[in-house]
Amino acid sequence: MKSALVFPGQGSQAVGMGKELAKEFPVAKEVFDRVDATLSQNLSELMFEGPETELTLTTNAQPALMAASMAALKVLESEQGFNAHRQAAYVAGHSLGEYSALCAADSLTLEDTARLLRLRGEAMQKAVPVGEGAMAAILGLELGVVVKIATQAASDLYLTGAICQVANDNGAGQVVISGTTAAVERAMELAKLAGAKRALRLPVSAPFHCALMQPAQEAMEEALKGVTILPPKPPLVSNVEAKAVADPEAIRSGLVAQVTATVRWRESVAYMSAHGVMRFIELGAGKVLTGLIKRIAEGVTAISVGSPADIAAFSASAKP
């Protein structure tokens, strides 16, 4: 069965993630120890014990989620003999999860991935003063409708610098918008008028994946210049392109562009499904992507692996 490895983005973090893996499996603890050493921070203690308010900070959540994903992968490899190079057709990740995917495919080292995500989190947090930007989930409307609503919302305000864009196309009628606070609130009103089931402000600290993130994009462009990127094995399905990418320079450009671009998750999953993937394995914290995938691609299997119990369940599911 053709498989793909997928990696979650911000919002999937939770206090306690990775704790049981670290307790039970030395290979998982080694991942957390290496990330702690690289960042000169006891990030693993924050992951395992909290407080949640600190873990949720973008600068902590991004490398923490990556560490949890890589720990789960290492356990899958050591306990189940899983080999990403041989047994996965693609890797993909949602926003910051793209960095986890590249690490899993040996395109980036664990240490470079941790440093890049710490810088990315800091840059994204600093890009927009608190309160000036917002994000919202629009449920029950198609992507094209939400794109038009976002454009109208920004123009309705007649304000210089008003911005509203689609940040995530998550599939199954779930589209996330991002931009200046007033424009996002206006878009929520328009979405309800257009028949959206719900329009919800998201509890985030910055408006990700929109033009307001330009300062963060510039910071990542500079940071990525000095990082070695190898061809991923297996290839990456890019957030920006929604297709397989293996060329290191194309990957570098995509990592820069994705800071302000839409995360094309629905199209990415559809691409992998169309190319024969029948099993999606979500590695790390939460089950957000597993739920989305099941609603995007009919007939596929989607499982999450983030705990010792999940490892045992994976073993059972892999038996003929």
mmCIF file of C-alpha atoms in Angstrom:
data_model
loop_
_atom_site.group_PDB
_atom_site.id
_atom_site.type_symbol
_atom_site.label_atom_id
_atom_site.label_comp_id
_atom_site.label_asym_id
_atom_site.label_seq_id
_atom_site.Cartn_x
_atom_site.Cartn_y
_atom_site.Cartn_z
ATOM 1 C CA MET A 1 0.000 0.000 0.000
ATOM 2 C CA LYS A 2 1.422 3.373 -1.054
ATOM 3 C CA SER A 3 1.892 5.649 1.973
ATOM 4 C CA ALA A 4 2.595 9.296 2.726
ATOM 5 C CA LEU A 5 3.902 10.844 5.935
ATOM 6 C CA VAL A 6 2.197 14.059 7.015
ATOM 7 C CA PHE A 7 3.129 16.490 9.777
ATOM 8 C CA PRO A 8 0.863 18.843 11.759
ATOM 9 C CA GLY A 9 1.079 22.609 12.099
ATOM 10 C CA GLN A 10 0.443 25.124 14.840
ATOM 11 C CA GLY A 11 -2.706 24.517 16.825
ATOM 12 C CA SER A 12 -2.012 20.810 17.337
ATOM 13 C CA GLN A 13 0.246 21.425 20.348
ATOM 14 C CA ALA A 14 -0.855 20.215 23.778
ATOM 15 C CA VAL A 15 0.862 19.938 27.136
ATOM 16 C CA GLY A 16 2.106 16.375 27.548
ATOM 17 C CA MET A 17 2.859 15.749 23.878
ATOM 18 C CA GLY A 18 5.791 13.392 23.455
ATOM 19 C CA LYS A 19 6.095 12.716 27.194
ATOM 20 C CA GLU A 20 5.121 9.037 27.094
ATOM 21 C CA LEU A 21 7.283 8.426 24.019
ATOM 22 C CA ALA A 22 10.294 9.928 25.778
ATOM 23 C CA LYS A 23 9.626 7.857 28.903
ATOM 24 C CA GLU A 24 9.308 4.576 27.022
ATOM 25 C CA PHE A 25 11.681 4.912 24.070
ATOM 26 C CA PRO A 26 15.322 6.119 24.255
ATOM 27 C CA VAL A 27 15.283 7.148 20.569
ATOM 28 C CA ALA A 28 12.461 9.588 21.296
ATOM 29 C CA LYS A 29 14.255 11.041 24.327
ATOM 30 C CA GLU A 30 17.329 11.515 22.160
ATOM 31 C CA VAL A 31 15.341 13.691 19.741
ATOM 32 C CA PHE A 32 14.094 15.923 22.564
ATOM 33 C CA ASP A 33 17.575 16.133 24.098
ATOM 34 C CA ARG A 34 19.092 17.207 20.773
ATOM 35 C CA VAL A 35 16.454 19.891 20.225
ATOM 36 C CA ASP A 36 16.915 21.153 23.801
ATOM 37 C CA ALA A 37 20.679 21.387 23.279
ATOM 38 C CA THR A 38 20.336 23.113 19.916
ATOM 39 C CA LEU A 39 17.989 25.783 21.290
ATOM 40 C CA SER A 40 19.762 26.092 24.671
ATOM 41 C CA GLN A 41 16.343 25.669 26.285
ATOM 42 C CA ASN A 42 14.583 22.912 28.185
ATOM 43 C CA LEU A 43 11.843 22.858 25.567
ATOM 44 C CA SER A 44 10.974 19.245 26.323
ATOM 45 C CA GLU A 45 10.070 20.091 29.916
ATOM 46 C CA LEU A 46 7.757 22.815 28.613
ATOM 47 C CA MET A 47 6.200 20.292 26.234
ATOM 48 C CA PHE A 48 5.741 17.649 28.911
ATOM 49 C CA GLU A 49 4.680 19.814 31.865
ATOM 50 C CA GLY A 50 3.578 23.211 30.500
ATOM 51 C CA PRO A 51 2.403 25.808 31.246
ATOM 52 C CA GLU A 52 0.145 25.833 28.201
ATOM 53 C CA THR A 53 0.410 29.612 27.839
ATOM 54 C CA GLU A 54 4.150 29.336 27.200
ATOM 55 C CA LEU A 55 3.899 26.268 24.982
ATOM 56 C CA THR A 56 1.326 28.042 22.805
ATOM 57 C CA LEU A 57 3.701 30.937 22.095
ATOM 58 C CA THR A 58 4.648 30.737 18.432
ATOM 59 C CA THR A 59 8.371 30.722 19.205
ATOM 60 C CA ASN A 60 7.953 27.591 21.350
ATOM 61 C CA ALA A 61 5.091 25.832 19.575
ATOM 62 C CA GLN A 62 6.833 25.615 16.212
ATOM 63 C CA PRO A 63 10.021 23.762 17.249
ATOM 64 C CA ALA A 64 8.059 21.778 19.866
ATOM 65 C CA LEU A 65 5.641 20.376 17.304
ATOM 66 C CA MET A 66 8.529 19.421 15.059
ATOM 67 C CA ALA A 67 10.306 17.659 17.937
ATOM 68 C CA ALA A 68 7.165 15.664 18.790
ATOM 69 C CA SER A 69 6.793 14.626 15.137
ATOM 70 C CA MET A 70 10.405 13.558 14.757
ATOM 71 C CA ALA A 71 10.320 11.613 18.021
ATOM 72 C CA ALA A 72 7.266 9.694 16.792
ATOM 73 C CA LEU A 73 8.991 8.933 13.494
ATOM 74 C CA LYS A 74 12.141 7.681 15.217
ATOM 75 C CA VAL A 75 10.077 5.340 17.374
ATOM 76 C CA LEU A 76 8.188 4.079 14.335
ATOM 77 C CA GLU A 77 11.520 3.367 12.667
ATOM 78 C CA SER A 78 13.105 1.661 15.671
ATOM 79 C CA GLU A 79 10.088 -0.333 16.853
ATOM 80 C CA GLN A 80 8.348 -1.159 13.585
ATOM 81 C CA GLY A 81 11.242 -1.126 11.154
ATOM 82 C CA PHE A 82 9.495 1.600 9.162
ATOM 83 C CA ASN A 83 11.766 3.238 6.596
ATOM 84 C CA ALA A 84 10.546 6.534 5.151
ATOM 85 C CA HIS A 85 12.898 6.307 2.175
ATOM 86 C CA ARG A 86 11.520 2.936 1.081
ATOM 87 C CA GLN A 87 7.978 2.892 2.430
ATOM 88 C CA ALA A 88 6.687 6.424 1.861
ATOM 89 C CA ALA A 89 5.926 7.869 -1.550
ATOM 90 C CA TYR A 90 5.745 11.459 -0.282
ATOM 91 C CA VAL A 91 6.129 13.661 2.776
ATOM 92 C CA ALA A 92 4.029 16.761 3.412
ATOM 93 C CA GLY A 93 3.335 19.117 6.289
ATOM 94 C CA HIS A 94 0.845 21.808 7.186
ATOM 95 C CA SER A 95 2.660 25.176 7.393
ATOM 96 C CA LEU A 96 5.482 24.641 9.935
ATOM 97 C CA GLY A 97 4.888 20.907 9.383
ATOM 98 C CA GLU A 98 6.639 21.318 6.050
ATOM 99 C CA TYR A 99 9.892 21.733 7.974
ATOM 100 C CA SER A 100 9.164 18.539 9.926
ATOM 101 C CA ALA A 101 8.499 16.773 6.614
ATOM 102 C CA LEU A 102 11.850 17.895 5.214
ATOM 103 C CA CYS A 103 13.620 16.729 8.366
ATOM 104 C CA ALA A 104 11.892 13.349 8.089
ATOM 105 C CA ALA A 105 13.091 13.064 4.489
ATOM 106 C CA ASP A 106 16.692 13.915 5.473
ATOM 107 C CA SER A 107 16.547 17.142 3.506
ATOM 108 C CA LEU A 108 17.228 19.211 6.652
ATOM 109 C CA THR A 109 19.121 18.142 9.769
ATOM 110 C CA LEU A 110 17.255 18.042 13.058
ATOM 111 C CA GLU A 111 19.419 20.844 14.420
ATOM 112 C CA ASP A 112 18.908 23.125 11.402
ATOM 113 C CA THR A 113 15.164 22.436 11.498
ATOM 114 C CA ALA A 114 14.934 23.395 15.171
ATOM 115 C CA ARG A 115 16.918 26.603 14.646
ATOM 116 C CA LEU A 116 14.889 27.594 11.583
ATOM 117 C CA LEU A 117 11.577 27.042 13.343
ATOM 118 C CA ARG A 118 12.664 29.029 16.381
ATOM 119 C CA LEU A 119 13.647 31.915 14.092
ATOM 120 C CA ARG A 120 10.460 31.503 12.038
ATOM 121 C CA GLY A 121 8.308 31.641 15.151
ATOM 122 C CA GLU A 122 10.082 34.735 16.455
ATOM 123 C CA ALA A 123 9.890 36.497 13.083
ATOM 124 C CA MET A 124 6.199 35.734 12.609
ATOM 125 C CA GLN A 125 5.391 36.939 16.117
ATOM 126 C CA LYS A 126 7.290 40.210 15.616
ATOM 127 C CA ALA A 127 5.905 40.938 12.136
ATOM 128 C CA VAL A 128 2.587 42.427 13.319
ATOM 129 C CA PRO A 129 1.820 44.245 16.599
ATOM 130 C CA VAL A 130 -0.620 42.336 18.811
ATOM 131 C CA GLY A 131 -4.219 43.275 18.009
ATOM 132 C CA GLU A 132 -3.566 44.593 14.500
ATOM 133 C CA GLY A 133 -4.095 41.254 12.796
ATOM 134 C CA ALA A 134 -6.519 38.359 13.074
ATOM 135 C CA MET A 135 -7.462 34.986 11.603
ATOM 136 C CA ALA A 136 -10.838 33.293 11.256
ATOM 137 C CA ALA A 137 -12.156 29.928 10.113
ATOM 138 C CA ILE A 138 -14.974 30.017 7.575
ATOM 139 C CA LEU A 139 -16.961 26.773 7.541
ATOM 140 C CA GLY A 140 -19.358 25.613 4.872
ATOM 141 C CA LEU A 141 -18.297 27.740 1.891
ATOM 142 C CA GLU A 142 -16.208 26.752 -1.116
ATOM 143 C CA LEU A 143 -12.731 28.194 -1.596
ATOM 144 C CA GLY A 144 -13.694 30.405 -4.562
ATOM 145 C CA VAL A 145 -16.499 32.033 -2.594
ATOM 146 C CA VAL A 146 -14.206 32.790 0.350
ATOM 147 C CA VAL A 147 -11.548 34.268 -1.953
ATOM 148 C CA LYS A 148 -14.145 36.722 -3.311
ATOM 149 C CA ILE A 149 -15.366 37.537 0.205
ATOM 150 C CA ALA A 150 -11.824 38.228 1.423
ATOM 151 C CA THR A 151 -11.156 40.554 -1.498
ATOM 152 C CA GLN A 152 -14.455 42.383 -0.979
ATOM 153 C CA ALA A 153 -13.878 42.729 2.770
ATOM 154 C CA ALA A 154 -10.562 44.496 2.287
ATOM 155 C CA SER A 155 -11.987 46.845 -0.366
ATOM 156 C CA ASP A 156 -15.163 47.598 1.620
ATOM 157 C CA LEU A 157 -13.199 49.289 4.377
ATOM 158 C CA TYR A 158 -11.587 51.959 2.202
ATOM 159 C CA LEU A 159 -8.617 51.815 4.557
ATOM 160 C CA THR A 160 -5.008 52.057 3.464
ATOM 161 C CA GLY A 161 -3.337 48.768 4.223
ATOM 162 C CA ALA A 162 -6.525 46.767 4.786
ATOM 163 C CA ILE A 163 -5.668 43.138 4.037
ATOM 164 C CA CYS A 164 -7.714 39.942 3.977
ATOM 165 C CA GLN A 165 -6.491 36.764 2.298
ATOM 166 C CA VAL A 166 -7.064 33.030 2.345
ATOM 167 C CA ALA A 167 -4.422 31.581 4.660
ATOM 168 C CA ASN A 168 -5.350 27.884 4.615
ATOM 169 C CA ASP A 169 -7.450 25.842 2.234
ATOM 170 C CA ASN A 170 -7.936 22.905 4.567
ATOM 171 C CA GLY A 171 -10.618 21.127 2.571
ATOM 172 C CA ALA A 172 -14.025 19.794 3.516
ATOM 173 C CA GLY A 173 -15.502 23.304 3.487
ATOM 174 C CA GLN A 174 -12.951 24.680 5.930
ATOM 175 C CA VAL A 175 -11.104 27.807 4.800
ATOM 176 C CA VAL A 176 -9.055 30.051 7.073
ATOM 177 C CA ILE A 177 -8.654 33.759 6.358
ATOM 178 C CA SER A 178 -6.002 36.136 7.672
ATOM 179 C CA GLY A 179 -5.325 39.849 7.615
ATOM 180 C CA THR A 180 -5.896 43.124 9.406
ATOM 181 C CA THR A 181 -8.406 42.769 12.225
ATOM 182 C CA ALA A 182 -11.113 45.017 10.768
ATOM 183 C CA ALA A 183 -10.926 43.329 7.361
ATOM 184 C CA VAL A 184 -11.163 39.839 8.854
ATOM 185 C CA GLU A 185 -14.168 40.864 10.953
ATOM 186 C CA ARG A 186 -15.840 42.319 7.870
ATOM 187 C CA ALA A 187 -15.153 39.081 5.967
ATOM 188 C CA MET A 188 -16.777 37.093 8.769
ATOM 189 C CA GLU A 189 -19.931 39.206 8.388
ATOM 190 C CA LEU A 190 -19.952 38.719 4.621
ATOM 191 C CA ALA A 191 -19.393 34.979 4.999
ATOM 192 C CA LYS A 192 -22.427 34.640 7.250
ATOM 193 C CA LEU A 193 -24.488 36.575 4.732
ATOM 194 C CA ALA A 194 -23.258 34.212 2.011
ATOM 195 C CA GLY A 195 -24.482 31.189 3.952
ATOM 196 C CA ALA A 196 -21.437 30.047 5.907
ATOM 197 C CA LYS A 197 -22.283 27.526 8.621
ATOM 198 C CA ARG A 198 -19.900 29.290 10.985
ATOM 199 C CA ALA A 199 -17.316 32.079 10.983
ATOM 200 C CA LEU A 200 -15.009 31.828 13.981
ATOM 201 C CA ARG A 201 -12.169 34.049 15.161
ATOM 202 C CA LEU A 202 -9.151 31.876 15.899
ATOM 203 C CA PRO A 203 -7.169 32.263 19.139
ATOM 204 C CA VAL A 204 -3.852 33.033 17.448
ATOM 205 C CA SER A 205 -1.229 35.624 18.283
ATOM 206 C CA ALA A 206 -0.561 36.818 14.721
ATOM 207 C CA PRO A 207 -2.161 36.792 11.232
ATOM 208 C CA PHE A 208 -0.201 34.007 9.542
ATOM 209 C CA HIS A 209 0.017 33.316 5.799
ATOM 210 C CA CYS A 210 -0.920 36.744 4.516
ATOM 211 C CA ALA A 211 0.895 39.838 3.236
ATOM 212 C CA LEU A 212 1.284 41.187 6.778
ATOM 213 C CA MET A 213 3.926 38.482 7.278
ATOM 214 C CA GLN A 214 6.279 40.109 4.738
ATOM 215 C CA PRO A 215 8.883 41.028 7.412
ATOM 216 C CA ALA A 216 8.926 37.388 8.549
ATOM 217 C CA GLN A 217 9.269 36.224 4.947
ATOM 218 C CA GLU A 218 12.317 38.433 4.514
ATOM 219 C CA ALA A 219 13.807 37.075 7.741
ATOM 220 C CA MET A 220 13.337 33.485 6.557
ATOM 221 C CA GLU A 221 14.816 34.251 3.154
ATOM 222 C CA GLU A 222 17.973 35.476 4.872
ATOM 223 C CA ALA A 223 18.075 32.568 7.328
ATOM 224 C CA LEU A 224 17.618 29.935 4.638
ATOM 225 C CA LYS A 225 20.510 31.273 2.559
ATOM 226 C CA GLY A 226 23.026 29.689 4.891
ATOM 227 C CA VAL A 227 21.309 26.319 5.345
ATOM 228 C CA THR A 228 22.117 23.142 3.430
ATOM 229 C CA ILE A 229 19.027 21.570 1.862
ATOM 230 C CA LEU A 230 19.402 18.116 0.314
ATOM 231 C CA PRO A 231 16.970 16.478 -2.117
ATOM 232 C CA PRO A 232 14.249 14.939 0.091
ATOM 233 C CA LYS A 233 13.778 11.176 0.014
ATOM 234 C CA PRO A 234 10.841 10.767 -0.500
ATOM 235 C CA PRO A 235 9.879 13.992 -2.310
ATOM 236 C CA LEU A 236 8.015 16.812 -0.583
ATOM 237 C CA VAL A 237 4.506 17.847 -1.600
ATOM 238 C CA SER A 238 4.843 21.604 -1.204
ATOM 239 C CA ASN A 239 2.331 23.875 0.553
ATOM 240 C CA VAL A 240 2.832 26.516 -2.119
ATOM 241 C CA GLU A 241 2.867 24.280 -5.217
ATOM 242 C CA ALA A 242 0.542 21.456 -4.048
ATOM 243 C CA LYS A 243 2.720 19.033 -6.009
ATOM 244 C CA ALA A 244 5.908 17.033 -5.533
ATOM 245 C CA VAL A 245 9.151 19.007 -5.286
ATOM 246 C CA ALA A 246 12.635 17.523 -4.945
ATOM 247 C CA ASP A 247 14.995 20.263 -6.146
ATOM 248 C CA PRO A 248 16.697 21.915 -3.128
ATOM 249 C CA GLU A 249 16.505 25.430 -4.573
ATOM 250 C CA ALA A 250 12.809 25.041 -5.362
ATOM 251 C CA ILE A 251 12.287 23.851 -1.789
ATOM 252 C CA ARG A 252 14.212 26.842 -0.443
ATOM 253 C CA SER A 253 12.056 29.227 -2.511
ATOM 254 C CA GLY A 254 8.899 27.467 -1.349
ATOM 255 C CA LEU A 255 9.833 27.767 2.323
ATOM 256 C CA VAL A 256 10.280 31.505 1.831
ATOM 257 C CA ALA A 257 7.056 31.935 -0.147
ATOM 258 C CA GLN A 258 4.893 29.918 2.251
ATOM 259 C CA VAL A 259 5.244 32.542 4.994
ATOM 260 C CA THR A 260 2.821 34.840 3.145
ATOM 261 C CA ALA A 261 1.164 32.318 0.799
ATOM 262 C CA THR A 262 -1.908 30.103 1.173
ATOM 263 C CA VAL A 263 -1.377 26.632 2.611
ATOM 264 C CA ARG A 264 -2.923 24.513 -0.164
ATOM 265 C CA TRP A 265 -3.634 21.481 2.001
ATOM 266 C CA ARG A 266 -6.759 20.268 0.189
ATOM 267 C CA GLU A 267 -4.941 20.251 -3.142
ATOM 268 C CA SER A 268 -1.849 18.642 -1.610
ATOM 269 C CA VAL A 269 -3.844 15.716 -0.234
ATOM 270 C CA ALA A 270 -5.736 15.382 -3.519
ATOM 271 C CA TYR A 271 -2.415 15.312 -5.396
ATOM 272 C CA MET A 272 -1.054 12.487 -3.241
ATOM 273 C CA SER A 273 -4.292 10.546 -3.493
ATOM 274 C CA ALA A 274 -4.333 10.956 -7.282
ATOM 275 C CA HIS A 275 -0.785 9.589 -7.375
ATOM 276 C CA GLY A 276 -1.736 6.377 -5.637
ATOM 277 C CA VAL A 277 -1.361 7.118 -1.938
ATOM 278 C CA MET A 278 -3.861 5.029 0.002
ATOM 279 C CA ARG A 279 -2.468 5.411 3.529
ATOM 280 C CA PHE A 280 -1.627 8.698 5.259
ATOM 281 C CA ILE A 281 0.365 8.562 8.502
ATOM 282 C CA GLU A 282 0.190 11.701 10.652
ATOM 283 C CA LEU A 283 3.215 11.881 12.934
ATOM 284 C CA GLY A 284 3.296 13.911 16.141
ATOM 285 C CA ALA A 285 0.759 15.804 18.199
ATOM 286 C CA GLY A 286 -2.983 15.628 17.635
ATOM 287 C CA LYS A 287 -5.160 14.229 14.867
ATOM 288 C CA VAL A 288 -6.116 17.376 12.956
ATOM 289 C CA LEU A 289 -4.669 16.299 9.616
ATOM 290 C CA THR A 290 -6.044 12.773 9.962
ATOM 291 C CA GLY A 291 -9.558 14.204 10.227
ATOM 292 C CA LEU A 292 -9.092 16.559 7.283
ATOM 293 C CA ILE A 293 -7.600 13.867 5.053
ATOM 294 C CA LYS A 294 -10.523 11.503 5.620
ATOM 295 C CA ARG A 295 -12.890 14.236 4.428
ATOM 296 C CA ILE A 296 -10.766 15.250 1.430
ATOM 297 C CA ALA A 297 -9.824 11.890 -0.126
ATOM 298 C CA GLU A 298 -12.423 9.135 -0.266
ATOM 299 C CA GLY A 299 -11.353 5.549 0.269
ATOM 300 C CA VAL A 300 -8.003 6.271 1.921
ATOM 301 C CA THR A 301 -6.759 5.233 5.347
ATOM 302 C CA ALA A 302 -5.505 7.972 7.668
ATOM 303 C CA ILE A 303 -3.929 7.219 11.039
ATOM 304 C CA SER A 304 -2.146 9.308 13.663
ATOM 305 C CA VAL A 305 0.997 8.215 15.505
ATOM 306 C CA GLY A 306 1.999 10.253 18.527
ATOM 307 C CA SER A 307 1.951 7.965 21.568
ATOM 308 C CA PRO A 308 3.036 4.457 22.600
ATOM 309 C CA ALA A 309 -0.580 3.299 22.175
ATOM 310 C CA ASP A 310 -0.541 4.664 18.616
ATOM 311 C CA ILE A 311 2.669 2.731 17.900
ATOM 312 C CA ALA A 312 0.993 -0.465 19.078
ATOM 313 C CA ALA A 313 -2.084 0.289 16.960
ATOM 314 C CA PHE A 314 0.137 0.932 13.932
ATOM 315 C CA SER A 315 1.755 -2.453 14.441
ATOM 316 C CA ALA A 316 -1.628 -4.145 14.540
ATOM 317 C CA SER A 317 -2.836 -2.312 11.410
ATOM 318 C CA ALA A 318 0.311 -3.248 9.482
ATOM 319 C CA LYS A 319 -0.262 -6.978 9.955
ATOM 320 C CA PRO A 320 -1.804 -8.794 6.989
#
